[in-house]
mmCIF file of C-alpha atoms in Angstrom:
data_model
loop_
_atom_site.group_PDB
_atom_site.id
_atom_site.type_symbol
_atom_site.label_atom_id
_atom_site.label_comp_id
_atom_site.label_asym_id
_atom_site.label_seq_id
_atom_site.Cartn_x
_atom_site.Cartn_y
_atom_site.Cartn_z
ATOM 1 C CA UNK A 1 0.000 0.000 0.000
ATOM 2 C CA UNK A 2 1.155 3.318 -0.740
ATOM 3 C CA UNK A 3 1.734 5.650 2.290
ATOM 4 C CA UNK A 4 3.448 7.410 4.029
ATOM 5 C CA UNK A 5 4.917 6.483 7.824
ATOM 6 C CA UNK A 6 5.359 8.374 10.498
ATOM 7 C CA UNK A 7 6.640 7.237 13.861
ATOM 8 C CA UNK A 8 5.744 7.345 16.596
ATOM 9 C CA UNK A 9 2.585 8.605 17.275
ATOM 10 C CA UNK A 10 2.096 9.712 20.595
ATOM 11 C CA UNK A 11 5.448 11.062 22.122
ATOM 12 C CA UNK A 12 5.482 12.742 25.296
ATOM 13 C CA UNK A 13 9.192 14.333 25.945
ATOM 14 C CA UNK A 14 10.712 16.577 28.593
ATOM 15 C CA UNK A 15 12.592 20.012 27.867
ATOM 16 C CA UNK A 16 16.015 19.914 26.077
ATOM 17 C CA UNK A 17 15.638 15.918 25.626
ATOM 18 C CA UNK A 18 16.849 15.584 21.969
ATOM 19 C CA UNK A 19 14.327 13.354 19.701
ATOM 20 C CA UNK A 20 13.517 12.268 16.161
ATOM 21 C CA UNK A 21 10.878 11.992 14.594
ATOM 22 C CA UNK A 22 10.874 9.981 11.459
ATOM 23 C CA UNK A 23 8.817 10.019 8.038
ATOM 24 C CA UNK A 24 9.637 6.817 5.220
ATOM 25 C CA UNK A 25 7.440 7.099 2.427
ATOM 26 C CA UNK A 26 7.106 3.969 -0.233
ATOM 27 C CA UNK A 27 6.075 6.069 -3.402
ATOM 28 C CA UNK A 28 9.239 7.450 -4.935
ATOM 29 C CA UNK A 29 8.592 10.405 -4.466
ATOM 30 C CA UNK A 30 11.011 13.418 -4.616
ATOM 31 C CA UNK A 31 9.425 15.988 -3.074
ATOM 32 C CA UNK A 32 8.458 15.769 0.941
ATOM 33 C CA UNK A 33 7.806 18.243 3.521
ATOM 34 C CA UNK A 34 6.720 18.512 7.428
ATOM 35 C CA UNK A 35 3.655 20.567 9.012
ATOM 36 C CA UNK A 36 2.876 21.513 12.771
ATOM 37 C CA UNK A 37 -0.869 22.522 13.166
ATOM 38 C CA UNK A 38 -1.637 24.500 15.957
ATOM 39 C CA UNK A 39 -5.128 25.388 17.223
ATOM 40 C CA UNK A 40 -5.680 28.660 15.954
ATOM 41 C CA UNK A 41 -2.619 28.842 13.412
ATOM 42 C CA UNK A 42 -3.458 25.938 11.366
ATOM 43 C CA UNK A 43 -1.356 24.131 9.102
ATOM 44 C CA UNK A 44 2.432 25.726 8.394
ATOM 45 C CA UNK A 45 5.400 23.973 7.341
ATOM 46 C CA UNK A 46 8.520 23.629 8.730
ATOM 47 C CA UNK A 47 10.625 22.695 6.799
ATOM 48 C CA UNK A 48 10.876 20.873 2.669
ATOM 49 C CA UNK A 49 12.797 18.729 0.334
ATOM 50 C CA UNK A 50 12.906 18.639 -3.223
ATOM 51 C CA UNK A 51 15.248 15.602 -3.662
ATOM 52 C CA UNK A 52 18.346 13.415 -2.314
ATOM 53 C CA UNK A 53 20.031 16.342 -0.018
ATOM 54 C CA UNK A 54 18.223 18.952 -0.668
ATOM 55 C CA UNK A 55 16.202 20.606 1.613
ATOM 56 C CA UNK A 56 15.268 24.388 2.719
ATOM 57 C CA UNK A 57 13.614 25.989 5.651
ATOM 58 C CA UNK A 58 9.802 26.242 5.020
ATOM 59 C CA UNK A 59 7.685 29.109 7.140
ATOM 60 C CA UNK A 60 8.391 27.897 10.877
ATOM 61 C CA UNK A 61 12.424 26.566 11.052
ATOM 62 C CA UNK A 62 13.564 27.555 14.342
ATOM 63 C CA UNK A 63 14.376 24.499 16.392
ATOM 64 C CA UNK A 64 14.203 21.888 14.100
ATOM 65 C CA UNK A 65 16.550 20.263 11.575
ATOM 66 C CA UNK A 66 16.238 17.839 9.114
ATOM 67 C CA UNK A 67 17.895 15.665 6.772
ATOM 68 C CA UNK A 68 16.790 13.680 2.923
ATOM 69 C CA UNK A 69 19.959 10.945 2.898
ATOM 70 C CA UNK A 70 17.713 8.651 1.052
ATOM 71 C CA UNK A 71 14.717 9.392 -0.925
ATOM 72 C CA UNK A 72 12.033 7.282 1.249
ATOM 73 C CA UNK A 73 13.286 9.236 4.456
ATOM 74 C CA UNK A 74 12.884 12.566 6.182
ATOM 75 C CA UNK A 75 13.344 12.774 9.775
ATOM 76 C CA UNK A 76 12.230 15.881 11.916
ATOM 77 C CA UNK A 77 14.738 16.680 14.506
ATOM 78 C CA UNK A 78 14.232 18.494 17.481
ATOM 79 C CA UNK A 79 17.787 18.892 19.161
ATOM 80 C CA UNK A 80 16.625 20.947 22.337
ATOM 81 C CA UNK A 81 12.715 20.831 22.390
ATOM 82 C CA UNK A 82 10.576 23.003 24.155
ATOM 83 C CA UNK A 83 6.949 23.356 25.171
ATOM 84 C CA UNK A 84 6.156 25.923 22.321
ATOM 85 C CA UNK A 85 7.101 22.779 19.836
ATOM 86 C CA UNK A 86 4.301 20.919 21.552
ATOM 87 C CA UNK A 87 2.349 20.438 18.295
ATOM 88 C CA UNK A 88 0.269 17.952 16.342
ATOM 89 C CA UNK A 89 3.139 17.008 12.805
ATOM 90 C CA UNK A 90 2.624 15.861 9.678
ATOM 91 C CA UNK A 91 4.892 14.534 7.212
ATOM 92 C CA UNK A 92 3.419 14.613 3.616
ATOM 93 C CA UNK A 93 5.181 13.691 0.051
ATOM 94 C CA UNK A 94 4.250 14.272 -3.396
ATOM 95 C CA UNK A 95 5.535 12.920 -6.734
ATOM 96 C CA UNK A 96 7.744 16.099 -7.515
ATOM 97 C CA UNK A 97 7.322 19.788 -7.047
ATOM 98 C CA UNK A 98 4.465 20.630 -8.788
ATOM 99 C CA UNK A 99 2.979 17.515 -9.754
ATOM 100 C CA UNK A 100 0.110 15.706 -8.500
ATOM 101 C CA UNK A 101 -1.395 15.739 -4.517
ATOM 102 C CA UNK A 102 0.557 15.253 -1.654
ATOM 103 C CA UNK A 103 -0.152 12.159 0.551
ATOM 104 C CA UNK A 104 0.289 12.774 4.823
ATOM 105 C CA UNK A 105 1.197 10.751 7.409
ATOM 106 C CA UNK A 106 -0.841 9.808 9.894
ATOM 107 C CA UNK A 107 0.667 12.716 12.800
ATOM 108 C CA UNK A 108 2.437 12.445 15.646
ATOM 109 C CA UNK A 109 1.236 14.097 18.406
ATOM 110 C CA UNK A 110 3.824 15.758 20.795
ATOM 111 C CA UNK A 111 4.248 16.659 24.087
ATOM 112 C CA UNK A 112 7.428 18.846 25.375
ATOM 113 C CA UNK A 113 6.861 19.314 29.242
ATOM 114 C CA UNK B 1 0.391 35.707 -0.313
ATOM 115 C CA UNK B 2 -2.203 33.479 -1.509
ATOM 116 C CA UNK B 3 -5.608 33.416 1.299
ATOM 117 C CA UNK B 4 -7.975 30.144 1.494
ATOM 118 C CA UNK B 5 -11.680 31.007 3.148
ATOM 119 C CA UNK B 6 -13.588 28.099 3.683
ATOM 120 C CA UNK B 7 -17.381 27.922 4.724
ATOM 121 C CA UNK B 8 -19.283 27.666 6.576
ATOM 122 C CA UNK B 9 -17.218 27.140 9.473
ATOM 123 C CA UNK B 10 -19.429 24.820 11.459
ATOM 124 C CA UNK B 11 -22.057 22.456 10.479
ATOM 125 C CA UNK B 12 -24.603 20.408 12.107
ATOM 126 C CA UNK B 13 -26.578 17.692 10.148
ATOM 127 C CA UNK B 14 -28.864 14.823 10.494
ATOM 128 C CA UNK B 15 -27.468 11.670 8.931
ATOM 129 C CA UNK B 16 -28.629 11.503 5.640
ATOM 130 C CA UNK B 17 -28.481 15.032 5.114
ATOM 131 C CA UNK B 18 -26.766 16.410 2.553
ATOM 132 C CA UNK B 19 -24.021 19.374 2.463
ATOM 133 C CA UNK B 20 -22.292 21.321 0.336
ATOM 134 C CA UNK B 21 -18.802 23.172 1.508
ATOM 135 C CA UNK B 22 -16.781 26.306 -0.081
ATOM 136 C CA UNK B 23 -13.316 26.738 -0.426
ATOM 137 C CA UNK B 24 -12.508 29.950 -1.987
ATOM 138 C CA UNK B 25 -9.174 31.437 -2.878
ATOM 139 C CA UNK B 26 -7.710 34.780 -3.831
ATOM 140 C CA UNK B 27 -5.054 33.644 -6.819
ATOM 141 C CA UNK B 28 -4.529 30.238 -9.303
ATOM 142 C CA UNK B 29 -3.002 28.170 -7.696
ATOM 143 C CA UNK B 30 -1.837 24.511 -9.899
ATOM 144 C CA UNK B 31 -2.598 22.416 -6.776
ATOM 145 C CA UNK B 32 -5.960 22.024 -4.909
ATOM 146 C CA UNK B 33 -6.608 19.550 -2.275
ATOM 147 C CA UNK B 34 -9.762 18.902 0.191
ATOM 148 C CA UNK B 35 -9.151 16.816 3.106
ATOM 149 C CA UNK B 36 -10.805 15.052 5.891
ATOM 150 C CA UNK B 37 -9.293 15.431 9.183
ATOM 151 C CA UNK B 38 -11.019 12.329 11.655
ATOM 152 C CA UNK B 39 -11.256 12.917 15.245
ATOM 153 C CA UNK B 40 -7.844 10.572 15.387
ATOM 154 C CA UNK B 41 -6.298 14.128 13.548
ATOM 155 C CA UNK B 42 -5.110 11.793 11.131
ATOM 156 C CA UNK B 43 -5.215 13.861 7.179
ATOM 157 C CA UNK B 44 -7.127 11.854 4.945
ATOM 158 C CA UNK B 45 -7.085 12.961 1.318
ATOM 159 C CA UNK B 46 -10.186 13.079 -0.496
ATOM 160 C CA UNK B 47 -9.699 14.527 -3.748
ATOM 161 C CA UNK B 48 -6.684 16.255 -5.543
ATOM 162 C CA UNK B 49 -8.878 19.050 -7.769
ATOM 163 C CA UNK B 50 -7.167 21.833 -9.419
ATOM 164 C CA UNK B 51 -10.377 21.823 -12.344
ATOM 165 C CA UNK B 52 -12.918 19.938 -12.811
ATOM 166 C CA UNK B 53 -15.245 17.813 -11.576
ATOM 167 C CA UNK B 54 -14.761 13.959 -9.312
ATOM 168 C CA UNK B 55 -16.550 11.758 -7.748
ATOM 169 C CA UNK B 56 -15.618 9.245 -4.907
ATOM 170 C CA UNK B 57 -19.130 7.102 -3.480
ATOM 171 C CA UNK B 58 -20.990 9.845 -1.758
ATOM 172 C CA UNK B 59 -18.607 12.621 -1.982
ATOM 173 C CA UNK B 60 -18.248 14.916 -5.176
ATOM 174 C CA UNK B 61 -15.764 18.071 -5.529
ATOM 175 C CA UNK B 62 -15.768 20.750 -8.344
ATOM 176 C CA UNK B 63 -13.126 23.279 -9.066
ATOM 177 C CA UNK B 64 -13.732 26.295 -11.232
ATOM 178 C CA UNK B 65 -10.190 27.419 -11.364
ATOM 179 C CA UNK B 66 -11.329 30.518 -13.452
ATOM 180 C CA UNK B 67 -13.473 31.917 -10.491
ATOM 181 C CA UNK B 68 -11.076 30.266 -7.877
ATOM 182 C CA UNK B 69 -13.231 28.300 -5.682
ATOM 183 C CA UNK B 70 -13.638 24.678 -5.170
ATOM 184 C CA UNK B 71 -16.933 23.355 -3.894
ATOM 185 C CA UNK B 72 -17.195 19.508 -1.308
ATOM 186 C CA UNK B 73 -20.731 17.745 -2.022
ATOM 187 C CA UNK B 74 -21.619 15.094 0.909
ATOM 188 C CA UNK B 75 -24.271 13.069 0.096
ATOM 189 C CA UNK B 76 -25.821 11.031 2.511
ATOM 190 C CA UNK B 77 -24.131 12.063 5.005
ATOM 191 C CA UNK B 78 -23.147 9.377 8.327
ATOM 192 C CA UNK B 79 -21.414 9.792 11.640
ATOM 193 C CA UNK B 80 -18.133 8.656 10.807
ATOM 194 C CA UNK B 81 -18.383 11.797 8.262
ATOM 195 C CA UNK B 82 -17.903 13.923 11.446
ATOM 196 C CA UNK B 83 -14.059 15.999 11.492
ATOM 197 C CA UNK B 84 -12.701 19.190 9.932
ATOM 198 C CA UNK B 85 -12.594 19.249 6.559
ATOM 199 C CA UNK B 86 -9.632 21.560 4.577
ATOM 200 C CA UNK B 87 -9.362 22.760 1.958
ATOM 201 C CA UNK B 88 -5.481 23.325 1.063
ATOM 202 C CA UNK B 89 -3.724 24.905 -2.132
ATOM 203 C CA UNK B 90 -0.417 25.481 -3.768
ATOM 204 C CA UNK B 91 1.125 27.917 -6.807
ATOM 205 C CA UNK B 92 3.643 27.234 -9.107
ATOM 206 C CA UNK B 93 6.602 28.054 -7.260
ATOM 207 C CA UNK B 94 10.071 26.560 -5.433
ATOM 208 C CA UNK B 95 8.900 25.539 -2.195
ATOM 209 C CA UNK B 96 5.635 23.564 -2.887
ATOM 210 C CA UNK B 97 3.731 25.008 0.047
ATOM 211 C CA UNK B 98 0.282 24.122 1.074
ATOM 212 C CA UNK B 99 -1.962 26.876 2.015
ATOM 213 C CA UNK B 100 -4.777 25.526 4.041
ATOM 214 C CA UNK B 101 -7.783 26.918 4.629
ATOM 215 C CA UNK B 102 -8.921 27.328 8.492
ATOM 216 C CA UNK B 103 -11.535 24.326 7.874
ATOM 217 C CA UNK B 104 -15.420 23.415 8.495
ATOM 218 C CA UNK B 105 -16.370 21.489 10.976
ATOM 219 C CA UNK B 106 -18.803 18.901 10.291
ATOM 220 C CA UNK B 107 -20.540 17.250 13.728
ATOM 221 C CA UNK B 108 -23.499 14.486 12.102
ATOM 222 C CA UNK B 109 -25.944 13.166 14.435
ATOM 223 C CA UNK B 110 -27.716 10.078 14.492
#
């Protein structure tokens, strides 16, 4: 089946605890990007990549990183977390830039208390 | 940059009703997307719709790209229709953003 998987779920961390959130998707796809949504703010992405080690900061960066080694994977990290980056995330992919939908991830939920 | 206005931004129904929702947005955009956010908060794509017209069982979207707005037709509506539905779009440009809209809520009753 064609999706894409985020893990974990439900993570409940403490302050400055470094974690990572991964994203594999089994499409080919080149392009992939992450989301927080935040009641009130919506949907806004973090951060994007087009291909194989390329990536670029998307509308809210600050204190998270990430990293495209291989196509299939995109892993969020969060070096120093704190509460404000409690946040519902999505990772989505889509066949290139402009082409075609993006499929999401199922969330994680997170927790930074 | 590019606004999304969905409405209405609640809605109550009977099962069985049906309901119609609006996405409108301010520029063309090549991407349009309506999704279906459960109570989980899992994002479940329903249609990808930059023009033109699909159907999937007892949900229907049309875009009119010219006029820029996109209109979600539930038929029939059940429980497990209940969430937030968006309504998210993208230009032509080099980071691929989605836009979302701020989302209707749909609550169906039994």
């Amino acid at each position: 089946e064609a999706q894409v998987t985020q893990n974990p779920r439900y993570l409940i961390t403490v302050t400055g605890k470094k974690l990572t959130v991964t994203c594999s998707q089994n499409m080919n796809h080149e392009y992939m990007s992450w989301y927080r949504q935040d009641p009130g703010l919506g949907l806004r992405q973090i951060y994007y990549s087009m291909n194989v080690e390329v990536t670029d900061k998307g509308d809210v960066p600050e204190g998270y990183k990430v990293s495209r080694k291989e196509k299939r994977n995109f892993p969020l990290i969060l070096e120093s977390p704190s509460p404000n980056q409690t946040s519902l995330y999505f990772c989505a992919s889509r066949p290139s830039l402009d082409a075609y939908g993006y499929t999401f991830g199922s969330g994680t939920r997170l927790t930074v208390v | 940059g590019i606004q999304v206005e969905q409405s209405p931004p609640d809605l109550i129904l009977q099962e069985g009703a049906n309901s119609t929702l609006r996405c409108n947005f301010s520029d063309s955009v090549n991407n349009l997307q309506w999704f279906h956010q459960n109570p989980w908060g899992q994002l479940i794509n329903l249609f990808y719709i930059p023009s033109g017209t699909k159907q999937n069982g007892r949900l229907s979207a049309t875009t009119v790209a010219t006029e820029r707005y996109s209109l979600l037709y539930i038929s029939s509506s059940q429980t497990t229709d209940s969430g937030v539905y968006f309504c998210a779009v993208a230009r032509s440009s080099n980071t691929g953003k989605l836009i979302f809209g701020q989302g209707t809520t749909l609550q169906v009753k039994p």
